[in-house]
């Protein structure tokens, strides 16, 4: 049987590792800094930058207190070591306690330094100060801009809490455990530098490809940093980014079957006969994404292309309501995911009126 102090040491090491790196099980149980101190941290949606300043500060204090927590636990797990009485403890444990106390005091001193002049010494504040311009004088104005854009629902966000990637209309952010990297889209260019295939993923039964992108800014005050995301999120990232993305010659990005089909769907729609919009009809925003004008109209053309006259397709009388991307995603979502070879020849109901159509009936609005 293992002695109590060895058992406690092993258990505490596992707890400390999981508390710092926070696996899904700990997040589900609420054993995170964000959850334990949620009442003091406030809402991330209300003030993203201020929330991150408080979160990183509290995280530093809590993580630096882990050695002290281990010493306090050993006082209970191994009473024969007399750790509760500093003068009776061995020289090794006295040194460990002294180092633990120094680490905690240094953390408090660093937090006090960061908090001077309304947290202007904090690393996040300094990162924002690098983007201050005559139009945005001071990091507080930059913070307000980021807070405003973060509250919008159309932002791109992915990744675990310790390595989140957030892209708004103007900013590209990487949120880590102790810092937030900030880059302005108009000043940056991205390069896909690496891709790794993971055959086992906790969130998916299929293999997952992780891409590494290098974010570099023309602003000399902004240091380059790397972001990581799954290849399935790459297309969504490209749609949100205004900055160009370059790809290293040795990097291959594997698209999902749905993305590959969407490319084919768009290519076929380009070949179909366009729909001439009547002069009195106005095009509204796509009701699927509300981001771009509705650019498609369903007109039965498959019989004219020499298909079987008994086709399931029916004439759709809906006005243009969907963009090509949303309609393609709808088409793919209605397919048998186990039989992708049948997708191009299949029919699906119109998302509005349920009249069936095939890929030959998708017409771009001219």
Coordinates of C-alpha atoms in Angstrom, one line a residue:
X1 CA 0.0 0.0 0.0
X2 CA 1.3 3.4 -1.0
X3 CA 2.1 5.8 1.9
X4 CA -0.4 8.7 2.2
X5 CA 2.1 11.4 1.3
X6 CA 3.0 9.6 -2.0
X7 CA -0.7 9.1 -2.8
X8 CA -1.4 12.8 -2.1
X9 CA 1.6 13.9 -4.2
X10 CA 0.5 11.9 -7.2
X11 CA -3.2 13.1 -6.9
X12 CA -2.1 16.7 -6.4
X13 CA 0.2 16.6 -9.4
X14 CA -2.6 15.3 -11.6
X15 CA -5.0 17.9 -10.2
X16 CA -2.5 20.8 -10.7
X17 CA -1.8 19.7 -14.3
X18 CA -5.5 19.4 -15.2
X19 CA -6.3 22.7 -13.4
X20 CA -3.6 24.6 -15.4
X21 CA -4.3 23.0 -18.8
X22 CA -8.0 22.4 -18.2
X23 CA -9.3 19.3 -20.1
X24 CA -12.9 19.1 -21.1
X25 CA -13.8 17.1 -18.0
X26 CA -12.6 19.9 -15.7
X27 CA -14.4 22.6 -17.8
X28 CA -17.7 20.5 -17.7
X29 CA -17.3 20.3 -13.9
X30 CA -16.7 24.0 -13.6
X31 CA -13.2 23.6 -12.1
X32 CA -11.7 26.6 -13.9
X33 CA -10.5 30.0 -12.9
X34 CA -13.2 31.6 -15.0
X35 CA -16.0 29.7 -13.3
X36 CA -14.6 29.9 -9.7
X37 CA -14.1 33.7 -9.9
X38 CA -17.0 34.4 -12.3
X39 CA -18.6 36.9 -9.8
X40 CA -15.5 39.1 -9.8
X41 CA -14.5 38.7 -13.4
X42 CA -17.8 39.9 -14.7
X43 CA -19.1 39.3 -18.2
X44 CA -16.9 38.8 -21.2
X45 CA -19.6 40.0 -23.5
X46 CA -19.9 43.3 -21.8
X47 CA -16.2 44.2 -21.6
X48 CA -14.0 41.7 -23.4
X49 CA -10.7 43.5 -22.8
X50 CA -11.4 44.3 -19.2
X51 CA -12.5 40.8 -18.6
X52 CA -9.3 39.4 -20.0
X53 CA -7.1 41.8 -17.9
X54 CA -8.9 40.5 -14.8
X55 CA -8.8 36.9 -15.9
X56 CA -5.1 36.8 -16.6
X57 CA -4.3 38.5 -13.4
X58 CA -6.4 36.1 -11.3
X59 CA -5.0 33.1 -13.2
X60 CA -1.5 34.2 -12.4
X61 CA -2.3 34.5 -8.7
X62 CA -4.1 31.2 -8.5
X63 CA -1.5 29.2 -10.4
X64 CA 1.3 30.7 -8.4
X65 CA -0.5 29.5 -5.2
X66 CA -0.5 25.9 -6.3
X67 CA 2.9 25.1 -4.5
X68 CA 1.5 26.6 -1.3
X69 CA -1.6 24.4 -1.7
X70 CA 0.6 21.4 -2.0
X71 CA 2.5 22.3 1.2
X72 CA -0.8 22.8 3.0
X73 CA -2.1 19.5 1.8
X74 CA 1.0 17.7 2.9
X75 CA 0.6 19.1 6.4
X76 CA -2.6 17.0 6.6
X77 CA -1.4 14.0 4.5
X78 CA 1.9 13.6 6.3
X79 CA 1.6 14.9 9.9
X80 CA 4.7 13.0 10.9
X81 CA 6.8 15.5 8.9
X82 CA 5.7 18.3 11.2
X83 CA 5.2 20.6 8.3
X84 CA 2.7 22.7 10.2
X85 CA 5.6 23.9 12.4
X86 CA 8.2 25.6 10.2
X87 CA 11.0 25.3 12.7
X88 CA 10.4 21.5 13.1
X89 CA 10.3 20.8 9.3
X90 CA 13.3 19.5 7.5
X91 CA 15.6 21.9 5.6
X92 CA 14.2 20.8 2.2
X93 CA 10.6 21.5 3.2
X94 CA 11.6 24.8 4.7
X95 CA 13.2 25.8 1.4
X96 CA 10.2 24.6 -0.5
X97 CA 7.9 26.7 1.7
X98 CA 10.1 29.8 1.3
X99 CA 10.2 29.5 -2.4
X100 CA 6.4 29.0 -2.6
X101 CA 5.9 32.1 -0.5
X102 CA 8.3 34.1 -2.6
X103 CA 6.5 33.0 -5.8
X104 CA 3.2 34.1 -4.3
X105 CA 4.6 37.5 -3.1
X106 CA 6.2 38.1 -6.5
X107 CA 2.9 37.4 -8.2
X108 CA 1.1 39.9 -6.0
X109 CA 3.9 42.5 -6.6
X110 CA 3.5 42.0 -10.4
X111 CA -0.3 42.3 -10.2
X112 CA 0.1 45.6 -8.2
X113 CA 2.5 46.9 -10.8
X114 CA 0.1 45.9 -13.7
X115 CA -2.7 47.7 -11.9
X116 CA -1.0 51.1 -11.7
X117 CA -2.5 53.9 -13.9
X118 CA -5.7 51.9 -14.4
X119 CA -3.9 48.7 -15.6
X120 CA -1.9 50.5 -18.3
X121 CA 1.1 48.4 -17.3
X122 CA -0.6 45.1 -18.0
X123 CA 0.8 43.2 -21.0
X124 CA -2.7 43.3 -22.7
X125 CA -2.8 47.0 -22.3
X126 CA 0.6 47.3 -23.8
X127 CA -0.4 45.1 -26.7
X128 CA -3.3 47.4 -27.4
X129 CA -1.2 50.5 -27.0
X130 CA 0.8 49.3 -30.0
X131 CA -2.3 49.9 -32.2
X132 CA -2.9 53.4 -30.9
X133 CA -3.1 56.0 -33.6
X134 CA -4.0 59.7 -33.8
X135 CA -7.5 58.6 -34.4
X136 CA -7.3 56.0 -31.6
X137 CA -5.3 57.8 -28.9
X138 CA -4.5 55.5 -26.0
X139 CA -5.2 51.8 -25.4
X140 CA -8.6 52.5 -23.9
X141 CA -10.0 53.6 -27.3
X142 CA -8.6 50.4 -28.9
X143 CA -10.2 48.4 -26.1
X144 CA -13.5 50.0 -26.8
X145 CA -13.3 49.1 -30.5
X146 CA -12.5 45.5 -29.6
X147 CA -15.3 45.3 -27.0
X148 CA -17.8 46.7 -29.5
X149 CA -16.9 44.2 -32.3
X150 CA -16.7 41.3 -29.9
X151 CA -20.3 41.8 -29.0
X152 CA -21.4 41.2 -32.6
X153 CA -22.8 37.8 -33.5
X154 CA -20.9 37.6 -36.8
X155 CA -17.4 37.2 -35.3
X156 CA -15.4 34.1 -35.9
X157 CA -14.4 32.3 -32.7
X158 CA -12.8 28.8 -32.2
X159 CA -10.5 26.9 -29.9
X160 CA -10.3 25.9 -26.3
X161 CA -10.4 28.7 -23.6
X162 CA -6.6 28.5 -23.3
X163 CA -6.0 29.0 -27.0
X164 CA -8.9 30.7 -28.5
X165 CA -8.9 32.5 -31.9
X166 CA -11.3 35.3 -32.4
X167 CA -11.6 37.3 -35.6
X168 CA -13.8 40.4 -35.8
X169 CA -14.3 42.9 -38.6
X170 CA -11.1 44.8 -37.6
X171 CA -9.1 42.6 -35.2
X172 CA -7.5 39.2 -35.0
X173 CA -7.1 38.0 -31.4
X174 CA -5.5 35.0 -29.8
X175 CA -6.5 34.4 -26.2
X176 CA -4.0 32.3 -24.1
X177 CA -3.9 31.5 -20.4
X178 CA -1.8 34.6 -19.5
X179 CA -2.0 36.9 -22.5
X180 CA -4.1 38.1 -25.4
X181 CA -2.3 38.7 -28.7
X182 CA -3.8 41.4 -30.8
X183 CA -3.3 42.2 -34.5
X184 CA -5.2 44.6 -36.8
X185 CA -6.5 42.9 -40.0
X186 CA -5.3 45.7 -42.3
X187 CA -1.8 45.4 -41.0
X188 CA -1.4 41.6 -41.1
X189 CA -0.7 38.8 -43.4
X190 CA -1.1 35.1 -42.6
X191 CA 0.8 32.1 -43.7
X192 CA -0.2 28.5 -43.3
X193 CA 3.0 27.0 -42.0
X194 CA 2.1 23.5 -40.9
X195 CA -0.7 20.9 -40.9
X196 CA -0.9 17.8 -38.8
X197 CA -3.3 14.9 -39.1
X198 CA -4.8 13.5 -35.9
X199 CA -6.5 10.2 -36.4
X200 CA -8.1 10.3 -32.9
X201 CA -10.1 13.3 -31.8
X202 CA -12.2 13.7 -28.6
X203 CA -14.8 15.7 -30.5
X204 CA -15.1 13.7 -33.7
X205 CA -15.0 10.1 -34.9
X206 CA -13.2 11.1 -38.1
X207 CA -9.6 12.1 -38.5
X208 CA -8.9 15.8 -37.8
X209 CA -6.4 18.1 -39.5
X210 CA -4.9 20.9 -37.4
X211 CA -3.5 23.9 -39.3
X212 CA -0.9 26.3 -37.9
X213 CA -1.0 29.8 -39.2
X214 CA 1.7 32.5 -38.7
X215 CA 0.2 36.0 -38.0
X216 CA 2.7 38.7 -38.9
X217 CA 2.1 42.4 -38.8
X218 CA 3.7 45.3 -40.6
X219 CA 3.5 47.1 -37.3
X220 CA 7.0 46.7 -35.7
X221 CA 5.5 46.9 -32.2
X222 CA 3.4 43.8 -32.8
X223 CA 5.3 40.5 -32.4
X224 CA 4.3 37.6 -34.8
X225 CA 2.3 34.8 -33.2
X226 CA 0.8 31.5 -34.3
X227 CA -2.8 30.4 -34.3
X228 CA -4.2 26.9 -34.6
X229 CA -7.5 25.7 -35.9
X230 CA -9.1 22.7 -37.6
X231 CA -9.1 22.5 -41.4
X232 CA -12.9 22.3 -41.3
X233 CA -12.9 25.9 -39.9
X234 CA -10.4 27.2 -42.5
X235 CA -13.1 28.3 -45.0
X236 CA -15.0 30.2 -42.4
X237 CA -11.8 31.9 -41.3
X238 CA -11.1 33.0 -44.8
X239 CA -14.5 34.5 -45.2
X240 CA -14.1 36.6 -42.1
X241 CA -10.5 37.7 -42.8
X242 CA -9.7 40.7 -45.0
X243 CA -6.0 40.0 -44.9
X244 CA -4.5 37.6 -47.4
X245 CA -3.6 34.0 -46.5
X246 CA -0.5 32.5 -48.0
X247 CA 0.3 28.8 -47.9
X248 CA 3.6 27.1 -47.6
X249 CA 4.4 24.9 -50.6
X250 CA 4.6 21.7 -48.5
X251 CA 1.2 22.3 -46.7
X252 CA -1.9 20.5 -48.0
X253 CA -5.3 21.4 -46.5
X254 CA -7.8 18.6 -46.6
X255 CA -11.3 19.9 -47.0
X256 CA -14.4 18.0 -45.7
X257 CA -16.7 16.2 -48.1
X258 CA -19.3 18.9 -47.6
X259 CA -16.8 21.7 -48.5
X260 CA -15.7 19.8 -51.6
X261 CA -19.3 19.3 -52.6
X262 CA -19.9 23.0 -52.0
X263 CA -17.2 23.9 -54.5
X264 CA -18.7 21.6 -57.1
X265 CA -22.2 23.0 -56.3
X266 CA -21.0 26.5 -57.0
X267 CA -19.2 25.5 -60.2
X268 CA -22.3 23.8 -61.6
X269 CA -24.4 26.8 -60.7
X270 CA -22.1 29.0 -62.7
X271 CA -22.7 26.8 -65.7
X272 CA -26.5 26.8 -65.4
X273 CA -28.7 29.3 -67.2
X274 CA -28.8 32.6 -65.2
X275 CA -32.1 34.1 -63.9
X276 CA -32.7 37.6 -65.2
X277 CA -34.2 39.6 -62.3
X278 CA -37.3 41.7 -63.3
X279 CA -36.7 45.4 -63.0
X280 CA -39.5 45.8 -60.4
X281 CA -38.1 43.1 -58.1
X282 CA -35.6 44.1 -55.4
X283 CA -33.1 41.6 -54.0
X284 CA -33.1 41.3 -50.2
X285 CA -30.5 39.8 -47.9
X286 CA -30.1 36.1 -47.8
X287 CA -32.4 34.7 -45.1
X288 CA -29.8 32.1 -44.2
X289 CA -26.8 34.2 -43.3
X290 CA -28.2 37.8 -43.5
X291 CA -24.7 38.8 -44.7
X292 CA -24.9 38.9 -48.5
X293 CA -27.8 39.6 -51.0
X294 CA -29.9 36.6 -52.1
X295 CA -28.3 35.5 -55.3
X296 CA -30.1 32.3 -56.4
X297 CA -33.5 31.4 -58.0
X298 CA -34.8 27.8 -58.4
X299 CA -36.1 27.2 -61.9
X300 CA -36.8 23.7 -63.2
X301 CA -34.3 23.0 -66.0
X302 CA -33.4 19.4 -65.4
X303 CA -35.9 18.1 -68.0
X304 CA -34.6 20.5 -70.5
X305 CA -31.1 19.1 -70.0
X306 CA -32.3 15.7 -71.1
X307 CA -33.0 14.2 -67.7
X308 CA -35.8 11.7 -67.1
X309 CA -39.2 13.3 -67.6
X310 CA -40.4 11.5 -64.4
X311 CA -37.9 13.6 -62.3
X312 CA -39.0 14.5 -58.8
X313 CA -38.2 18.1 -59.4
X314 CA -41.0 20.6 -59.3
X315 CA -41.2 24.2 -60.3
X316 CA -40.4 26.6 -57.4
X317 CA -42.2 29.9 -57.4
X318 CA -40.3 31.5 -54.5
X319 CA -38.5 34.8 -55.1
X320 CA -34.7 34.9 -54.6
X321 CA -34.2 34.4 -50.9
X322 CA -30.9 32.5 -50.5
X323 CA -27.3 33.0 -51.4
X324 CA -25.4 30.3 -53.3
X325 CA -23.3 29.2 -50.3
X326 CA -26.3 28.8 -47.9
X327 CA -28.3 27.0 -50.6
X328 CA -25.3 24.7 -51.2
X329 CA -25.0 23.9 -47.5
X330 CA -28.7 23.2 -47.3
X331 CA -28.4 20.8 -50.3
X332 CA -25.5 19.0 -48.6
X333 CA -27.2 18.8 -45.2
X334 CA -30.1 16.9 -46.8
X335 CA -28.0 14.2 -48.2
X336 CA -27.1 10.7 -47.0
X337 CA -23.7 11.4 -45.3
X338 CA -22.7 7.8 -45.8
X339 CA -23.2 7.9 -49.6
X340 CA -21.5 11.0 -51.0
X341 CA -21.4 9.5 -54.4
X342 CA -25.2 10.1 -54.8
X343 CA -25.2 13.8 -53.8
X344 CA -24.9 15.3 -57.3
X345 CA -27.7 13.3 -58.7
X346 CA -30.2 13.7 -55.8
X347 CA -33.1 16.1 -55.3
X348 CA -33.9 18.0 -52.1
X349 CA -36.8 20.2 -51.1
X350 CA -36.6 23.9 -51.4
X351 CA -35.8 25.3 -47.9
X352 CA -38.8 27.7 -48.2
X353 CA -41.7 26.0 -50.1
X354 CA -40.5 22.4 -50.1
X355 CA -40.7 22.0 -53.9
X356 CA -38.0 19.5 -54.8
X357 CA -35.1 20.6 -57.0
X358 CA -31.8 19.3 -58.2
X359 CA -28.4 20.9 -58.9
X360 CA -29.4 21.7 -62.5
X361 CA -32.2 23.9 -61.3
X362 CA -30.0 26.3 -59.3
X363 CA -29.8 29.6 -61.2
X364 CA -27.7 32.6 -60.3
X365 CA -29.5 35.9 -60.3
X366 CA -28.3 38.1 -63.2

